[in-house]
Short mmCIF file of N, CA, C and O in Angstrom, two decimals:
data_model
loop_
_atom_site.label_atom_id
_atom_site.label_comp_id
_atom_site.label_asym_id
_atom_site.label_seq_id
_atom_site.Cartn_x
_atom_site.Cartn_y
_atom_site.Cartn_z
N UNK A 1 -34.96 -7.19 -13.85
CA UNK A 1 -33.79 -6.73 -13.04
C UNK A 1 -34.17 -6.36 -11.61
O UNK A 1 -35.19 -6.13 -11.17
N UNK A 2 -33.28 -6.98 -10.66
CA UNK A 2 -33.60 -6.96 -9.28
C UNK A 2 -32.97 -5.87 -8.76
O UNK A 2 -31.64 -5.64 -8.85
N UNK A 3 -33.58 -5.27 -7.70
CA UNK A 3 -32.98 -3.96 -7.06
C UNK A 3 -32.43 -4.53 -5.67
O UNK A 3 -32.99 -5.40 -4.97
N UNK A 4 -31.32 -4.09 -5.40
CA UNK A 4 -30.60 -4.34 -4.17
C UNK A 4 -30.71 -3.18 -3.24
O UNK A 4 -30.52 -2.23 -3.59
N UNK A 5 -30.95 -3.46 -1.86
CA UNK A 5 -30.77 -2.37 -0.93
C UNK A 5 -29.51 -1.88 -0.68
O UNK A 5 -28.48 -2.58 -0.72
N UNK A 6 -29.39 -0.56 -0.80
CA UNK A 6 -28.18 0.31 -0.41
C UNK A 6 -27.82 0.13 0.89
O UNK A 6 -28.66 0.46 1.82
N UNK A 7 -26.73 -0.13 1.53
CA UNK A 7 -26.18 -0.09 2.69
C UNK A 7 -26.34 1.28 3.32
O UNK A 7 -26.26 2.27 2.64
N UNK A 8 -26.96 1.29 4.62
CA UNK A 8 -26.95 2.76 5.19
C UNK A 8 -25.77 3.49 5.18
O UNK A 8 -25.64 4.71 5.10
N UNK A 9 -24.56 2.82 5.19
CA UNK A 9 -23.29 3.85 5.33
C UNK A 9 -22.93 4.33 3.78
O UNK A 9 -22.57 5.48 3.99
N UNK A 10 -23.31 3.79 2.81
CA UNK A 10 -23.27 4.23 1.63
C UNK A 10 -24.16 5.38 1.11
O UNK A 10 -23.78 6.23 0.51
N UNK A 11 -25.28 5.38 1.65
CA UNK A 11 -26.29 6.22 1.60
C UNK A 11 -25.70 7.54 2.42
O UNK A 11 -25.87 8.77 1.82
N UNK A 12 -25.20 7.30 3.45
CA UNK A 12 -24.70 8.63 4.34
C UNK A 12 -23.48 9.36 3.40
O UNK A 12 -23.37 10.27 3.39
N UNK A 13 -22.66 8.29 2.80
CA UNK A 13 -21.49 8.92 1.96
C UNK A 13 -22.11 9.68 0.85
O UNK A 13 -21.52 10.73 0.52
N UNK A 14 -23.38 9.29 0.11
CA UNK A 14 -23.78 10.01 -0.92
C UNK A 14 -24.21 11.28 -0.37
O UNK A 14 -24.13 12.37 -1.06
N UNK A 15 -24.89 11.26 0.72
CA UNK A 15 -25.43 12.58 1.17
C UNK A 15 -24.46 13.63 1.50
O UNK A 15 -24.57 14.77 1.13
N UNK A 16 -23.40 13.13 2.10
CA UNK A 16 -22.15 14.13 2.37
C UNK A 16 -21.68 14.51 1.23
O UNK A 16 -21.15 15.75 1.06
N UNK A 17 -21.34 13.87 0.14
CA UNK A 17 -20.81 14.24 -1.00
C UNK A 17 -21.76 15.21 -1.77
O UNK A 17 -21.14 16.15 -2.25
N UNK A 18 -23.02 15.16 -1.69
CA UNK A 18 -23.95 16.09 -2.43
C UNK A 18 -24.05 17.40 -1.61
O UNK A 18 -24.36 18.55 -2.17
N UNK A 19 -23.75 17.20 -0.10
CA UNK A 19 -23.77 18.55 0.55
C UNK A 19 -22.73 19.50 0.18
O UNK A 19 -22.91 20.58 0.56
N UNK A 20 -21.59 19.03 -0.24
CA UNK A 20 -20.41 19.73 -0.52
C UNK A 20 -20.84 20.68 -1.61
O UNK A 20 -20.97 20.23 -2.68
N UNK A 21 -20.97 21.90 -1.33
CA UNK A 21 -21.35 22.99 -2.40
C UNK A 21 -20.18 23.84 -3.15
O UNK A 21 -20.29 24.25 -4.20
N UNK A 22 -18.96 23.81 -2.28
CA UNK A 22 -18.01 24.78 -2.70
C UNK A 22 -16.86 23.63 -3.04
O UNK A 22 -16.51 23.12 -2.26
N UNK A 23 -16.42 23.48 -4.53
CA UNK A 23 -15.46 22.64 -4.84
C UNK A 23 -14.14 23.02 -4.27
O UNK A 23 -14.00 24.23 -4.09
N UNK A 24 -13.39 22.14 -3.76
CA UNK A 24 -12.23 22.58 -3.31
C UNK A 24 -11.18 22.71 -4.44
O UNK A 24 -11.14 21.98 -5.40
N UNK A 25 -10.26 23.69 -4.22
CA UNK A 25 -9.13 24.11 -5.32
C UNK A 25 -7.93 23.07 -4.81
O UNK A 25 -7.52 23.06 -3.64
N UNK A 26 -7.31 22.38 -5.79
CA UNK A 26 -6.29 21.52 -5.58
C UNK A 26 -4.96 22.38 -6.18
O UNK A 26 -4.92 22.93 -7.28
N UNK A 27 -3.85 22.31 -5.25
CA UNK A 27 -2.73 23.04 -5.61
C UNK A 27 -1.61 22.02 -5.81
O UNK A 27 -1.55 20.87 -5.39
N UNK A 28 -0.59 22.41 -6.81
CA UNK A 28 0.50 21.47 -7.03
C UNK A 28 1.36 21.83 -5.84
O UNK A 28 1.04 22.81 -4.92
N UNK A 29 2.45 21.10 -5.81
CA UNK A 29 3.51 21.39 -4.56
C UNK A 29 4.06 22.50 -4.80
O UNK A 29 4.30 23.26 -3.66
N UNK A 30 4.36 23.05 -5.97
CA UNK A 30 4.97 24.39 -6.21
C UNK A 30 3.92 25.41 -5.64
O UNK A 30 4.55 26.46 -5.08
N UNK A 31 2.89 25.39 -5.97
CA UNK A 31 1.74 26.40 -5.66
C UNK A 31 1.77 26.32 -4.16
O UNK A 31 1.53 27.59 -3.67
N UNK A 32 1.62 25.27 -3.58
CA UNK A 32 1.52 25.14 -2.03
C UNK A 32 2.78 25.85 -1.43
O UNK A 32 2.74 26.70 -0.31
N UNK A 33 3.85 25.53 -1.87
CA UNK A 33 5.19 26.33 -1.46
C UNK A 33 5.17 27.74 -1.63
O UNK A 33 5.57 28.32 -0.51
N UNK A 34 4.79 28.02 -2.72
CA UNK A 34 4.67 29.54 -2.95
C UNK A 34 3.80 30.30 -2.09
O UNK A 34 3.77 31.20 -1.42
N UNK A 35 2.62 29.64 -1.76
CA UNK A 35 1.57 30.07 -0.72
C UNK A 35 2.07 30.10 0.63
O UNK A 35 1.73 31.14 1.29
N UNK A 36 2.89 29.22 1.10
CA UNK A 36 3.45 29.32 2.48
C UNK A 36 4.77 30.14 2.59
O UNK A 36 5.26 30.30 3.42
N UNK A 37 5.40 30.39 1.29
CA UNK A 37 6.49 31.13 1.27
C UNK A 37 7.79 30.11 1.87
O UNK A 37 8.65 30.73 2.42
N UNK A 38 7.68 28.94 1.39
CA UNK A 38 8.71 28.01 1.73
C UNK A 38 9.15 27.54 0.29
O UNK A 38 8.78 27.61 -0.84
N UNK A 39 10.15 26.67 0.42
CA UNK A 39 10.71 25.79 -0.66
C UNK A 39 9.86 24.72 -0.96
O UNK A 39 9.06 24.10 -0.24
N UNK A 40 10.15 24.24 -2.17
CA UNK A 40 9.29 22.87 -2.58
C UNK A 40 9.72 21.66 -1.59
O UNK A 40 8.86 20.96 -1.26
N UNK A 41 10.96 21.61 -1.22
CA UNK A 41 11.48 20.35 -0.45
C UNK A 41 10.69 20.33 0.91
O UNK A 41 10.45 19.33 1.45
N UNK A 42 10.29 21.64 1.42
CA UNK A 42 9.50 21.58 2.90
C UNK A 42 8.19 21.05 2.69
O UNK A 42 7.91 20.13 3.36
N UNK A 43 7.44 21.25 1.49
CA UNK A 43 6.17 20.69 1.28
C UNK A 43 6.38 19.16 1.00
O UNK A 43 5.55 18.41 1.45
N UNK A 44 7.48 18.81 0.31
CA UNK A 44 7.50 17.40 0.13
C UNK A 44 7.90 16.55 1.42
O UNK A 44 7.43 15.45 1.68
N UNK A 45 8.66 17.29 2.27
CA UNK A 45 8.79 16.62 3.55
C UNK A 45 7.58 16.49 4.32
O UNK A 45 7.36 15.55 5.05
N UNK A 46 6.87 17.52 4.31
CA UNK A 46 5.39 17.32 5.04
C UNK A 46 4.58 16.37 4.44
O UNK A 46 3.89 15.52 5.23
N UNK A 47 4.60 16.05 3.24
CA UNK A 47 3.87 15.03 2.43
C UNK A 47 4.41 13.80 3.07
O UNK A 47 3.76 12.84 3.43
N UNK A 48 5.89 13.54 3.00
CA UNK A 48 6.55 12.32 3.25
C UNK A 48 6.21 11.88 4.70
O UNK A 48 6.05 10.64 4.96
N UNK A 49 6.24 12.87 5.51
CA UNK A 49 6.11 12.55 6.93
C UNK A 49 4.48 12.45 7.37
O UNK A 49 4.26 12.38 8.55
N UNK A 50 3.70 12.68 6.46
CA UNK A 50 2.19 12.59 6.48
C UNK A 50 1.85 13.62 7.49
O UNK A 50 0.71 13.45 8.37
N UNK A 51 2.36 14.73 7.49
CA UNK A 51 2.11 15.78 8.34
C UNK A 51 1.08 16.71 7.73
O UNK A 51 0.39 17.58 8.28
N UNK A 52 0.73 16.53 6.36
CA UNK A 52 -0.32 17.28 5.75
C UNK A 52 -0.98 16.38 4.76
O UNK A 52 -0.32 15.29 4.11
N UNK A 53 -2.24 16.45 4.70
CA UNK A 53 -3.06 15.64 3.84
C UNK A 53 -2.78 16.09 2.15
O UNK A 53 -2.65 17.21 1.87
N UNK A 54 -2.99 15.04 1.49
CA UNK A 54 -2.68 15.25 -0.07
C UNK A 54 -3.42 14.28 -0.66
O UNK A 54 -4.05 13.25 -0.37
N UNK A 55 -3.71 14.42 -2.12
CA UNK A 55 -4.29 13.54 -2.94
C UNK A 55 -3.45 13.06 -4.02
O UNK A 55 -2.66 14.07 -4.57
N UNK A 56 -3.46 12.12 -4.73
CA UNK A 56 -2.78 11.56 -5.85
C UNK A 56 -3.56 11.27 -6.94
O UNK A 56 -4.55 10.40 -6.82
N UNK A 57 -3.29 12.01 -8.11
CA UNK A 57 -4.21 11.58 -9.28
C UNK A 57 -3.03 11.24 -10.23
O UNK A 57 -2.41 11.87 -10.90
N UNK A 58 -3.07 9.84 -10.22
CA UNK A 58 -2.01 9.01 -11.17
C UNK A 58 -0.70 9.42 -10.31
O UNK A 58 -0.56 9.08 -9.21
N UNK A 59 0.22 9.94 -11.16
CA UNK A 59 1.46 10.36 -10.49
C UNK A 59 1.69 11.85 -9.87
O UNK A 59 2.60 12.16 -9.46
N UNK A 60 0.46 12.42 -10.25
CA UNK A 60 0.48 13.90 -9.73
C UNK A 60 0.08 14.03 -8.37
O UNK A 60 -0.99 13.53 -7.97
N UNK A 61 0.73 14.61 -7.50
CA UNK A 61 0.47 15.07 -6.09
C UNK A 61 -0.16 16.25 -6.10
O UNK A 61 0.27 17.27 -6.62
N UNK A 62 -1.41 16.45 -5.39
CA UNK A 62 -2.09 17.74 -5.14
C UNK A 62 -2.42 17.89 -3.65
O UNK A 62 -2.79 16.98 -2.92
N UNK A 63 -2.34 19.09 -3.40
CA UNK A 63 -2.75 19.41 -2.00
C UNK A 63 -4.09 20.32 -1.90
O UNK A 63 -4.06 21.48 -2.73
N UNK A 64 -5.07 19.98 -1.42
CA UNK A 64 -6.43 20.90 -1.26
C UNK A 64 -6.18 22.14 -0.50
O UNK A 64 -5.34 21.96 0.45
N UNK A 65 -6.86 23.32 -0.91
CA UNK A 65 -6.54 24.29 -0.39
C UNK A 65 -7.17 24.49 1.06
O UNK A 65 -6.62 25.13 1.83
N UNK A 66 -8.09 23.64 1.35
CA UNK A 66 -8.65 23.69 2.54
C UNK A 66 -7.61 22.88 3.62
O UNK A 66 -7.62 23.18 4.80
N UNK A 67 -7.03 21.73 3.21
CA UNK A 67 -6.13 21.21 3.92
C UNK A 67 -4.80 22.16 4.25
O UNK A 67 -4.36 22.11 5.41
N UNK A 68 -4.44 23.01 3.34
CA UNK A 68 -3.33 23.69 3.49
C UNK A 68 -3.72 25.01 4.55
O UNK A 68 -3.02 25.29 5.47
N UNK A 69 -5.04 25.48 4.45
CA UNK A 69 -5.58 26.30 5.43
C UNK A 69 -5.57 25.85 6.76
O UNK A 69 -5.34 26.59 7.74
N UNK A 70 -6.02 24.48 6.82
CA UNK A 70 -6.16 23.79 8.32
C UNK A 70 -4.73 23.74 8.78
O UNK A 70 -4.60 23.75 9.98
N UNK A 71 -3.88 23.42 7.95
CA UNK A 71 -2.36 23.07 8.42
C UNK A 71 -1.80 24.45 8.99
O UNK A 71 -1.11 24.56 10.16
N UNK A 72 -2.26 25.73 8.20
CA UNK A 72 -1.79 26.97 8.65
C UNK A 72 -2.50 27.30 9.94
O UNK A 72 -1.81 27.85 11.09
N UNK A 73 -3.67 27.12 10.14
CA UNK A 73 -4.40 27.37 11.38
C UNK A 73 -3.85 26.56 12.53
O UNK A 73 -3.80 27.05 13.78
N UNK A 74 -3.47 25.30 12.29
CA UNK A 74 -3.05 24.41 13.37
C UNK A 74 -1.56 24.78 13.82
O UNK A 74 -1.01 24.50 14.84
N UNK A 75 -0.77 25.27 12.79
CA UNK A 75 0.50 25.68 12.97
C UNK A 75 0.74 27.01 13.63
O UNK A 75 1.89 27.49 14.02
N UNK A 76 -0.43 27.95 13.77
CA UNK A 76 -0.30 29.32 14.16
C UNK A 76 0.00 29.39 15.74
O UNK A 76 -0.95 28.70 16.48
N UNK A 77 0.82 29.90 16.34
CA UNK A 77 1.09 30.08 17.56
C UNK A 77 0.42 31.42 18.24
O UNK A 77 0.59 32.44 17.68
N UNK A 78 -0.39 31.35 19.21
CA UNK A 78 -1.22 32.32 19.65
C UNK A 78 -0.10 33.43 20.19
O UNK A 78 0.84 33.06 20.72
N UNK A 79 -0.55 34.78 20.32
CA UNK A 79 0.40 35.63 20.81
C UNK A 79 0.14 35.71 22.49
O UNK A 79 -0.83 35.20 22.89
N UNK A 80 1.12 36.36 23.03
CA UNK A 80 0.99 36.18 24.57
C UNK A 80 -0.09 36.93 25.01
O UNK A 80 -0.76 36.63 26.11
N UNK A 81 -0.71 37.91 24.31
CA UNK A 81 -1.95 38.78 24.77
C UNK A 81 -2.99 37.73 24.79
O UNK A 81 -3.80 37.79 25.83
N UNK A 82 -3.06 37.01 23.75
CA UNK A 82 -4.23 35.95 23.61
C UNK A 82 -4.25 34.97 24.73
O UNK A 82 -5.12 34.51 25.37
N UNK A 83 -2.90 34.57 25.00
CA UNK A 83 -2.78 33.38 25.86
C UNK A 83 -2.88 33.96 27.47
O UNK A 83 -3.55 33.27 28.17
N UNK A 84 -2.63 35.32 27.66
CA UNK A 84 -2.83 35.84 28.96
C UNK A 84 -4.40 36.19 29.25
O UNK A 84 -4.73 36.10 30.30
N UNK A 85 -5.08 36.46 28.18
CA UNK A 85 -6.41 36.57 28.31
C UNK A 85 -7.38 35.51 28.99
O UNK A 85 -8.39 35.99 29.52
N UNK A 86 -6.83 34.42 28.94
CA UNK A 86 -7.66 33.28 29.41
C UNK A 86 -7.39 33.10 30.82
O UNK A 86 -8.14 32.65 31.72
N UNK A 87 -6.39 33.75 31.40
CA UNK A 87 -6.16 33.86 32.74
C UNK A 87 -6.77 35.02 33.52
O UNK A 87 -6.84 36.13 32.91
N UNK A 88 -7.01 34.90 34.69
CA UNK A 88 -7.58 36.02 35.53
C UNK A 88 -9.12 36.35 35.57
O UNK A 88 -9.49 37.23 36.00
N UNK A 89 -9.61 35.61 34.88
CA UNK A 89 -11.15 35.72 34.49
C UNK A 89 -11.87 34.58 35.47
O UNK A 89 -11.74 33.59 35.47
N UNK A 90 -12.95 35.23 36.13
CA UNK A 90 -13.71 34.42 36.91
C UNK A 90 -14.73 33.76 36.05
O UNK A 90 -15.22 34.31 34.99
N UNK A 91 -15.05 32.51 36.29
CA UNK A 91 -16.07 31.64 35.55
C UNK A 91 -17.33 32.12 35.70
O UNK A 91 -17.86 32.71 36.78
#
């Protein structure tokens, strides 16, 4: 049996896959809607418009908990107090 060299990029992919220690929880569309306090239709529209990442397992659509948390963080509007705190300070 002859051994073939593994390309450098695939070795990097294996390392990053092994480094993941916490498995991500996948939510159904209904669970994601409940977590955001919205309707299922809103979540499906986010998926259709590719505004949120998702995974398809056969015909089932799932949203990773980390993706939902990142969407919430990106959609959060800072308060005026936080926005004003950046101004008026000397570097």
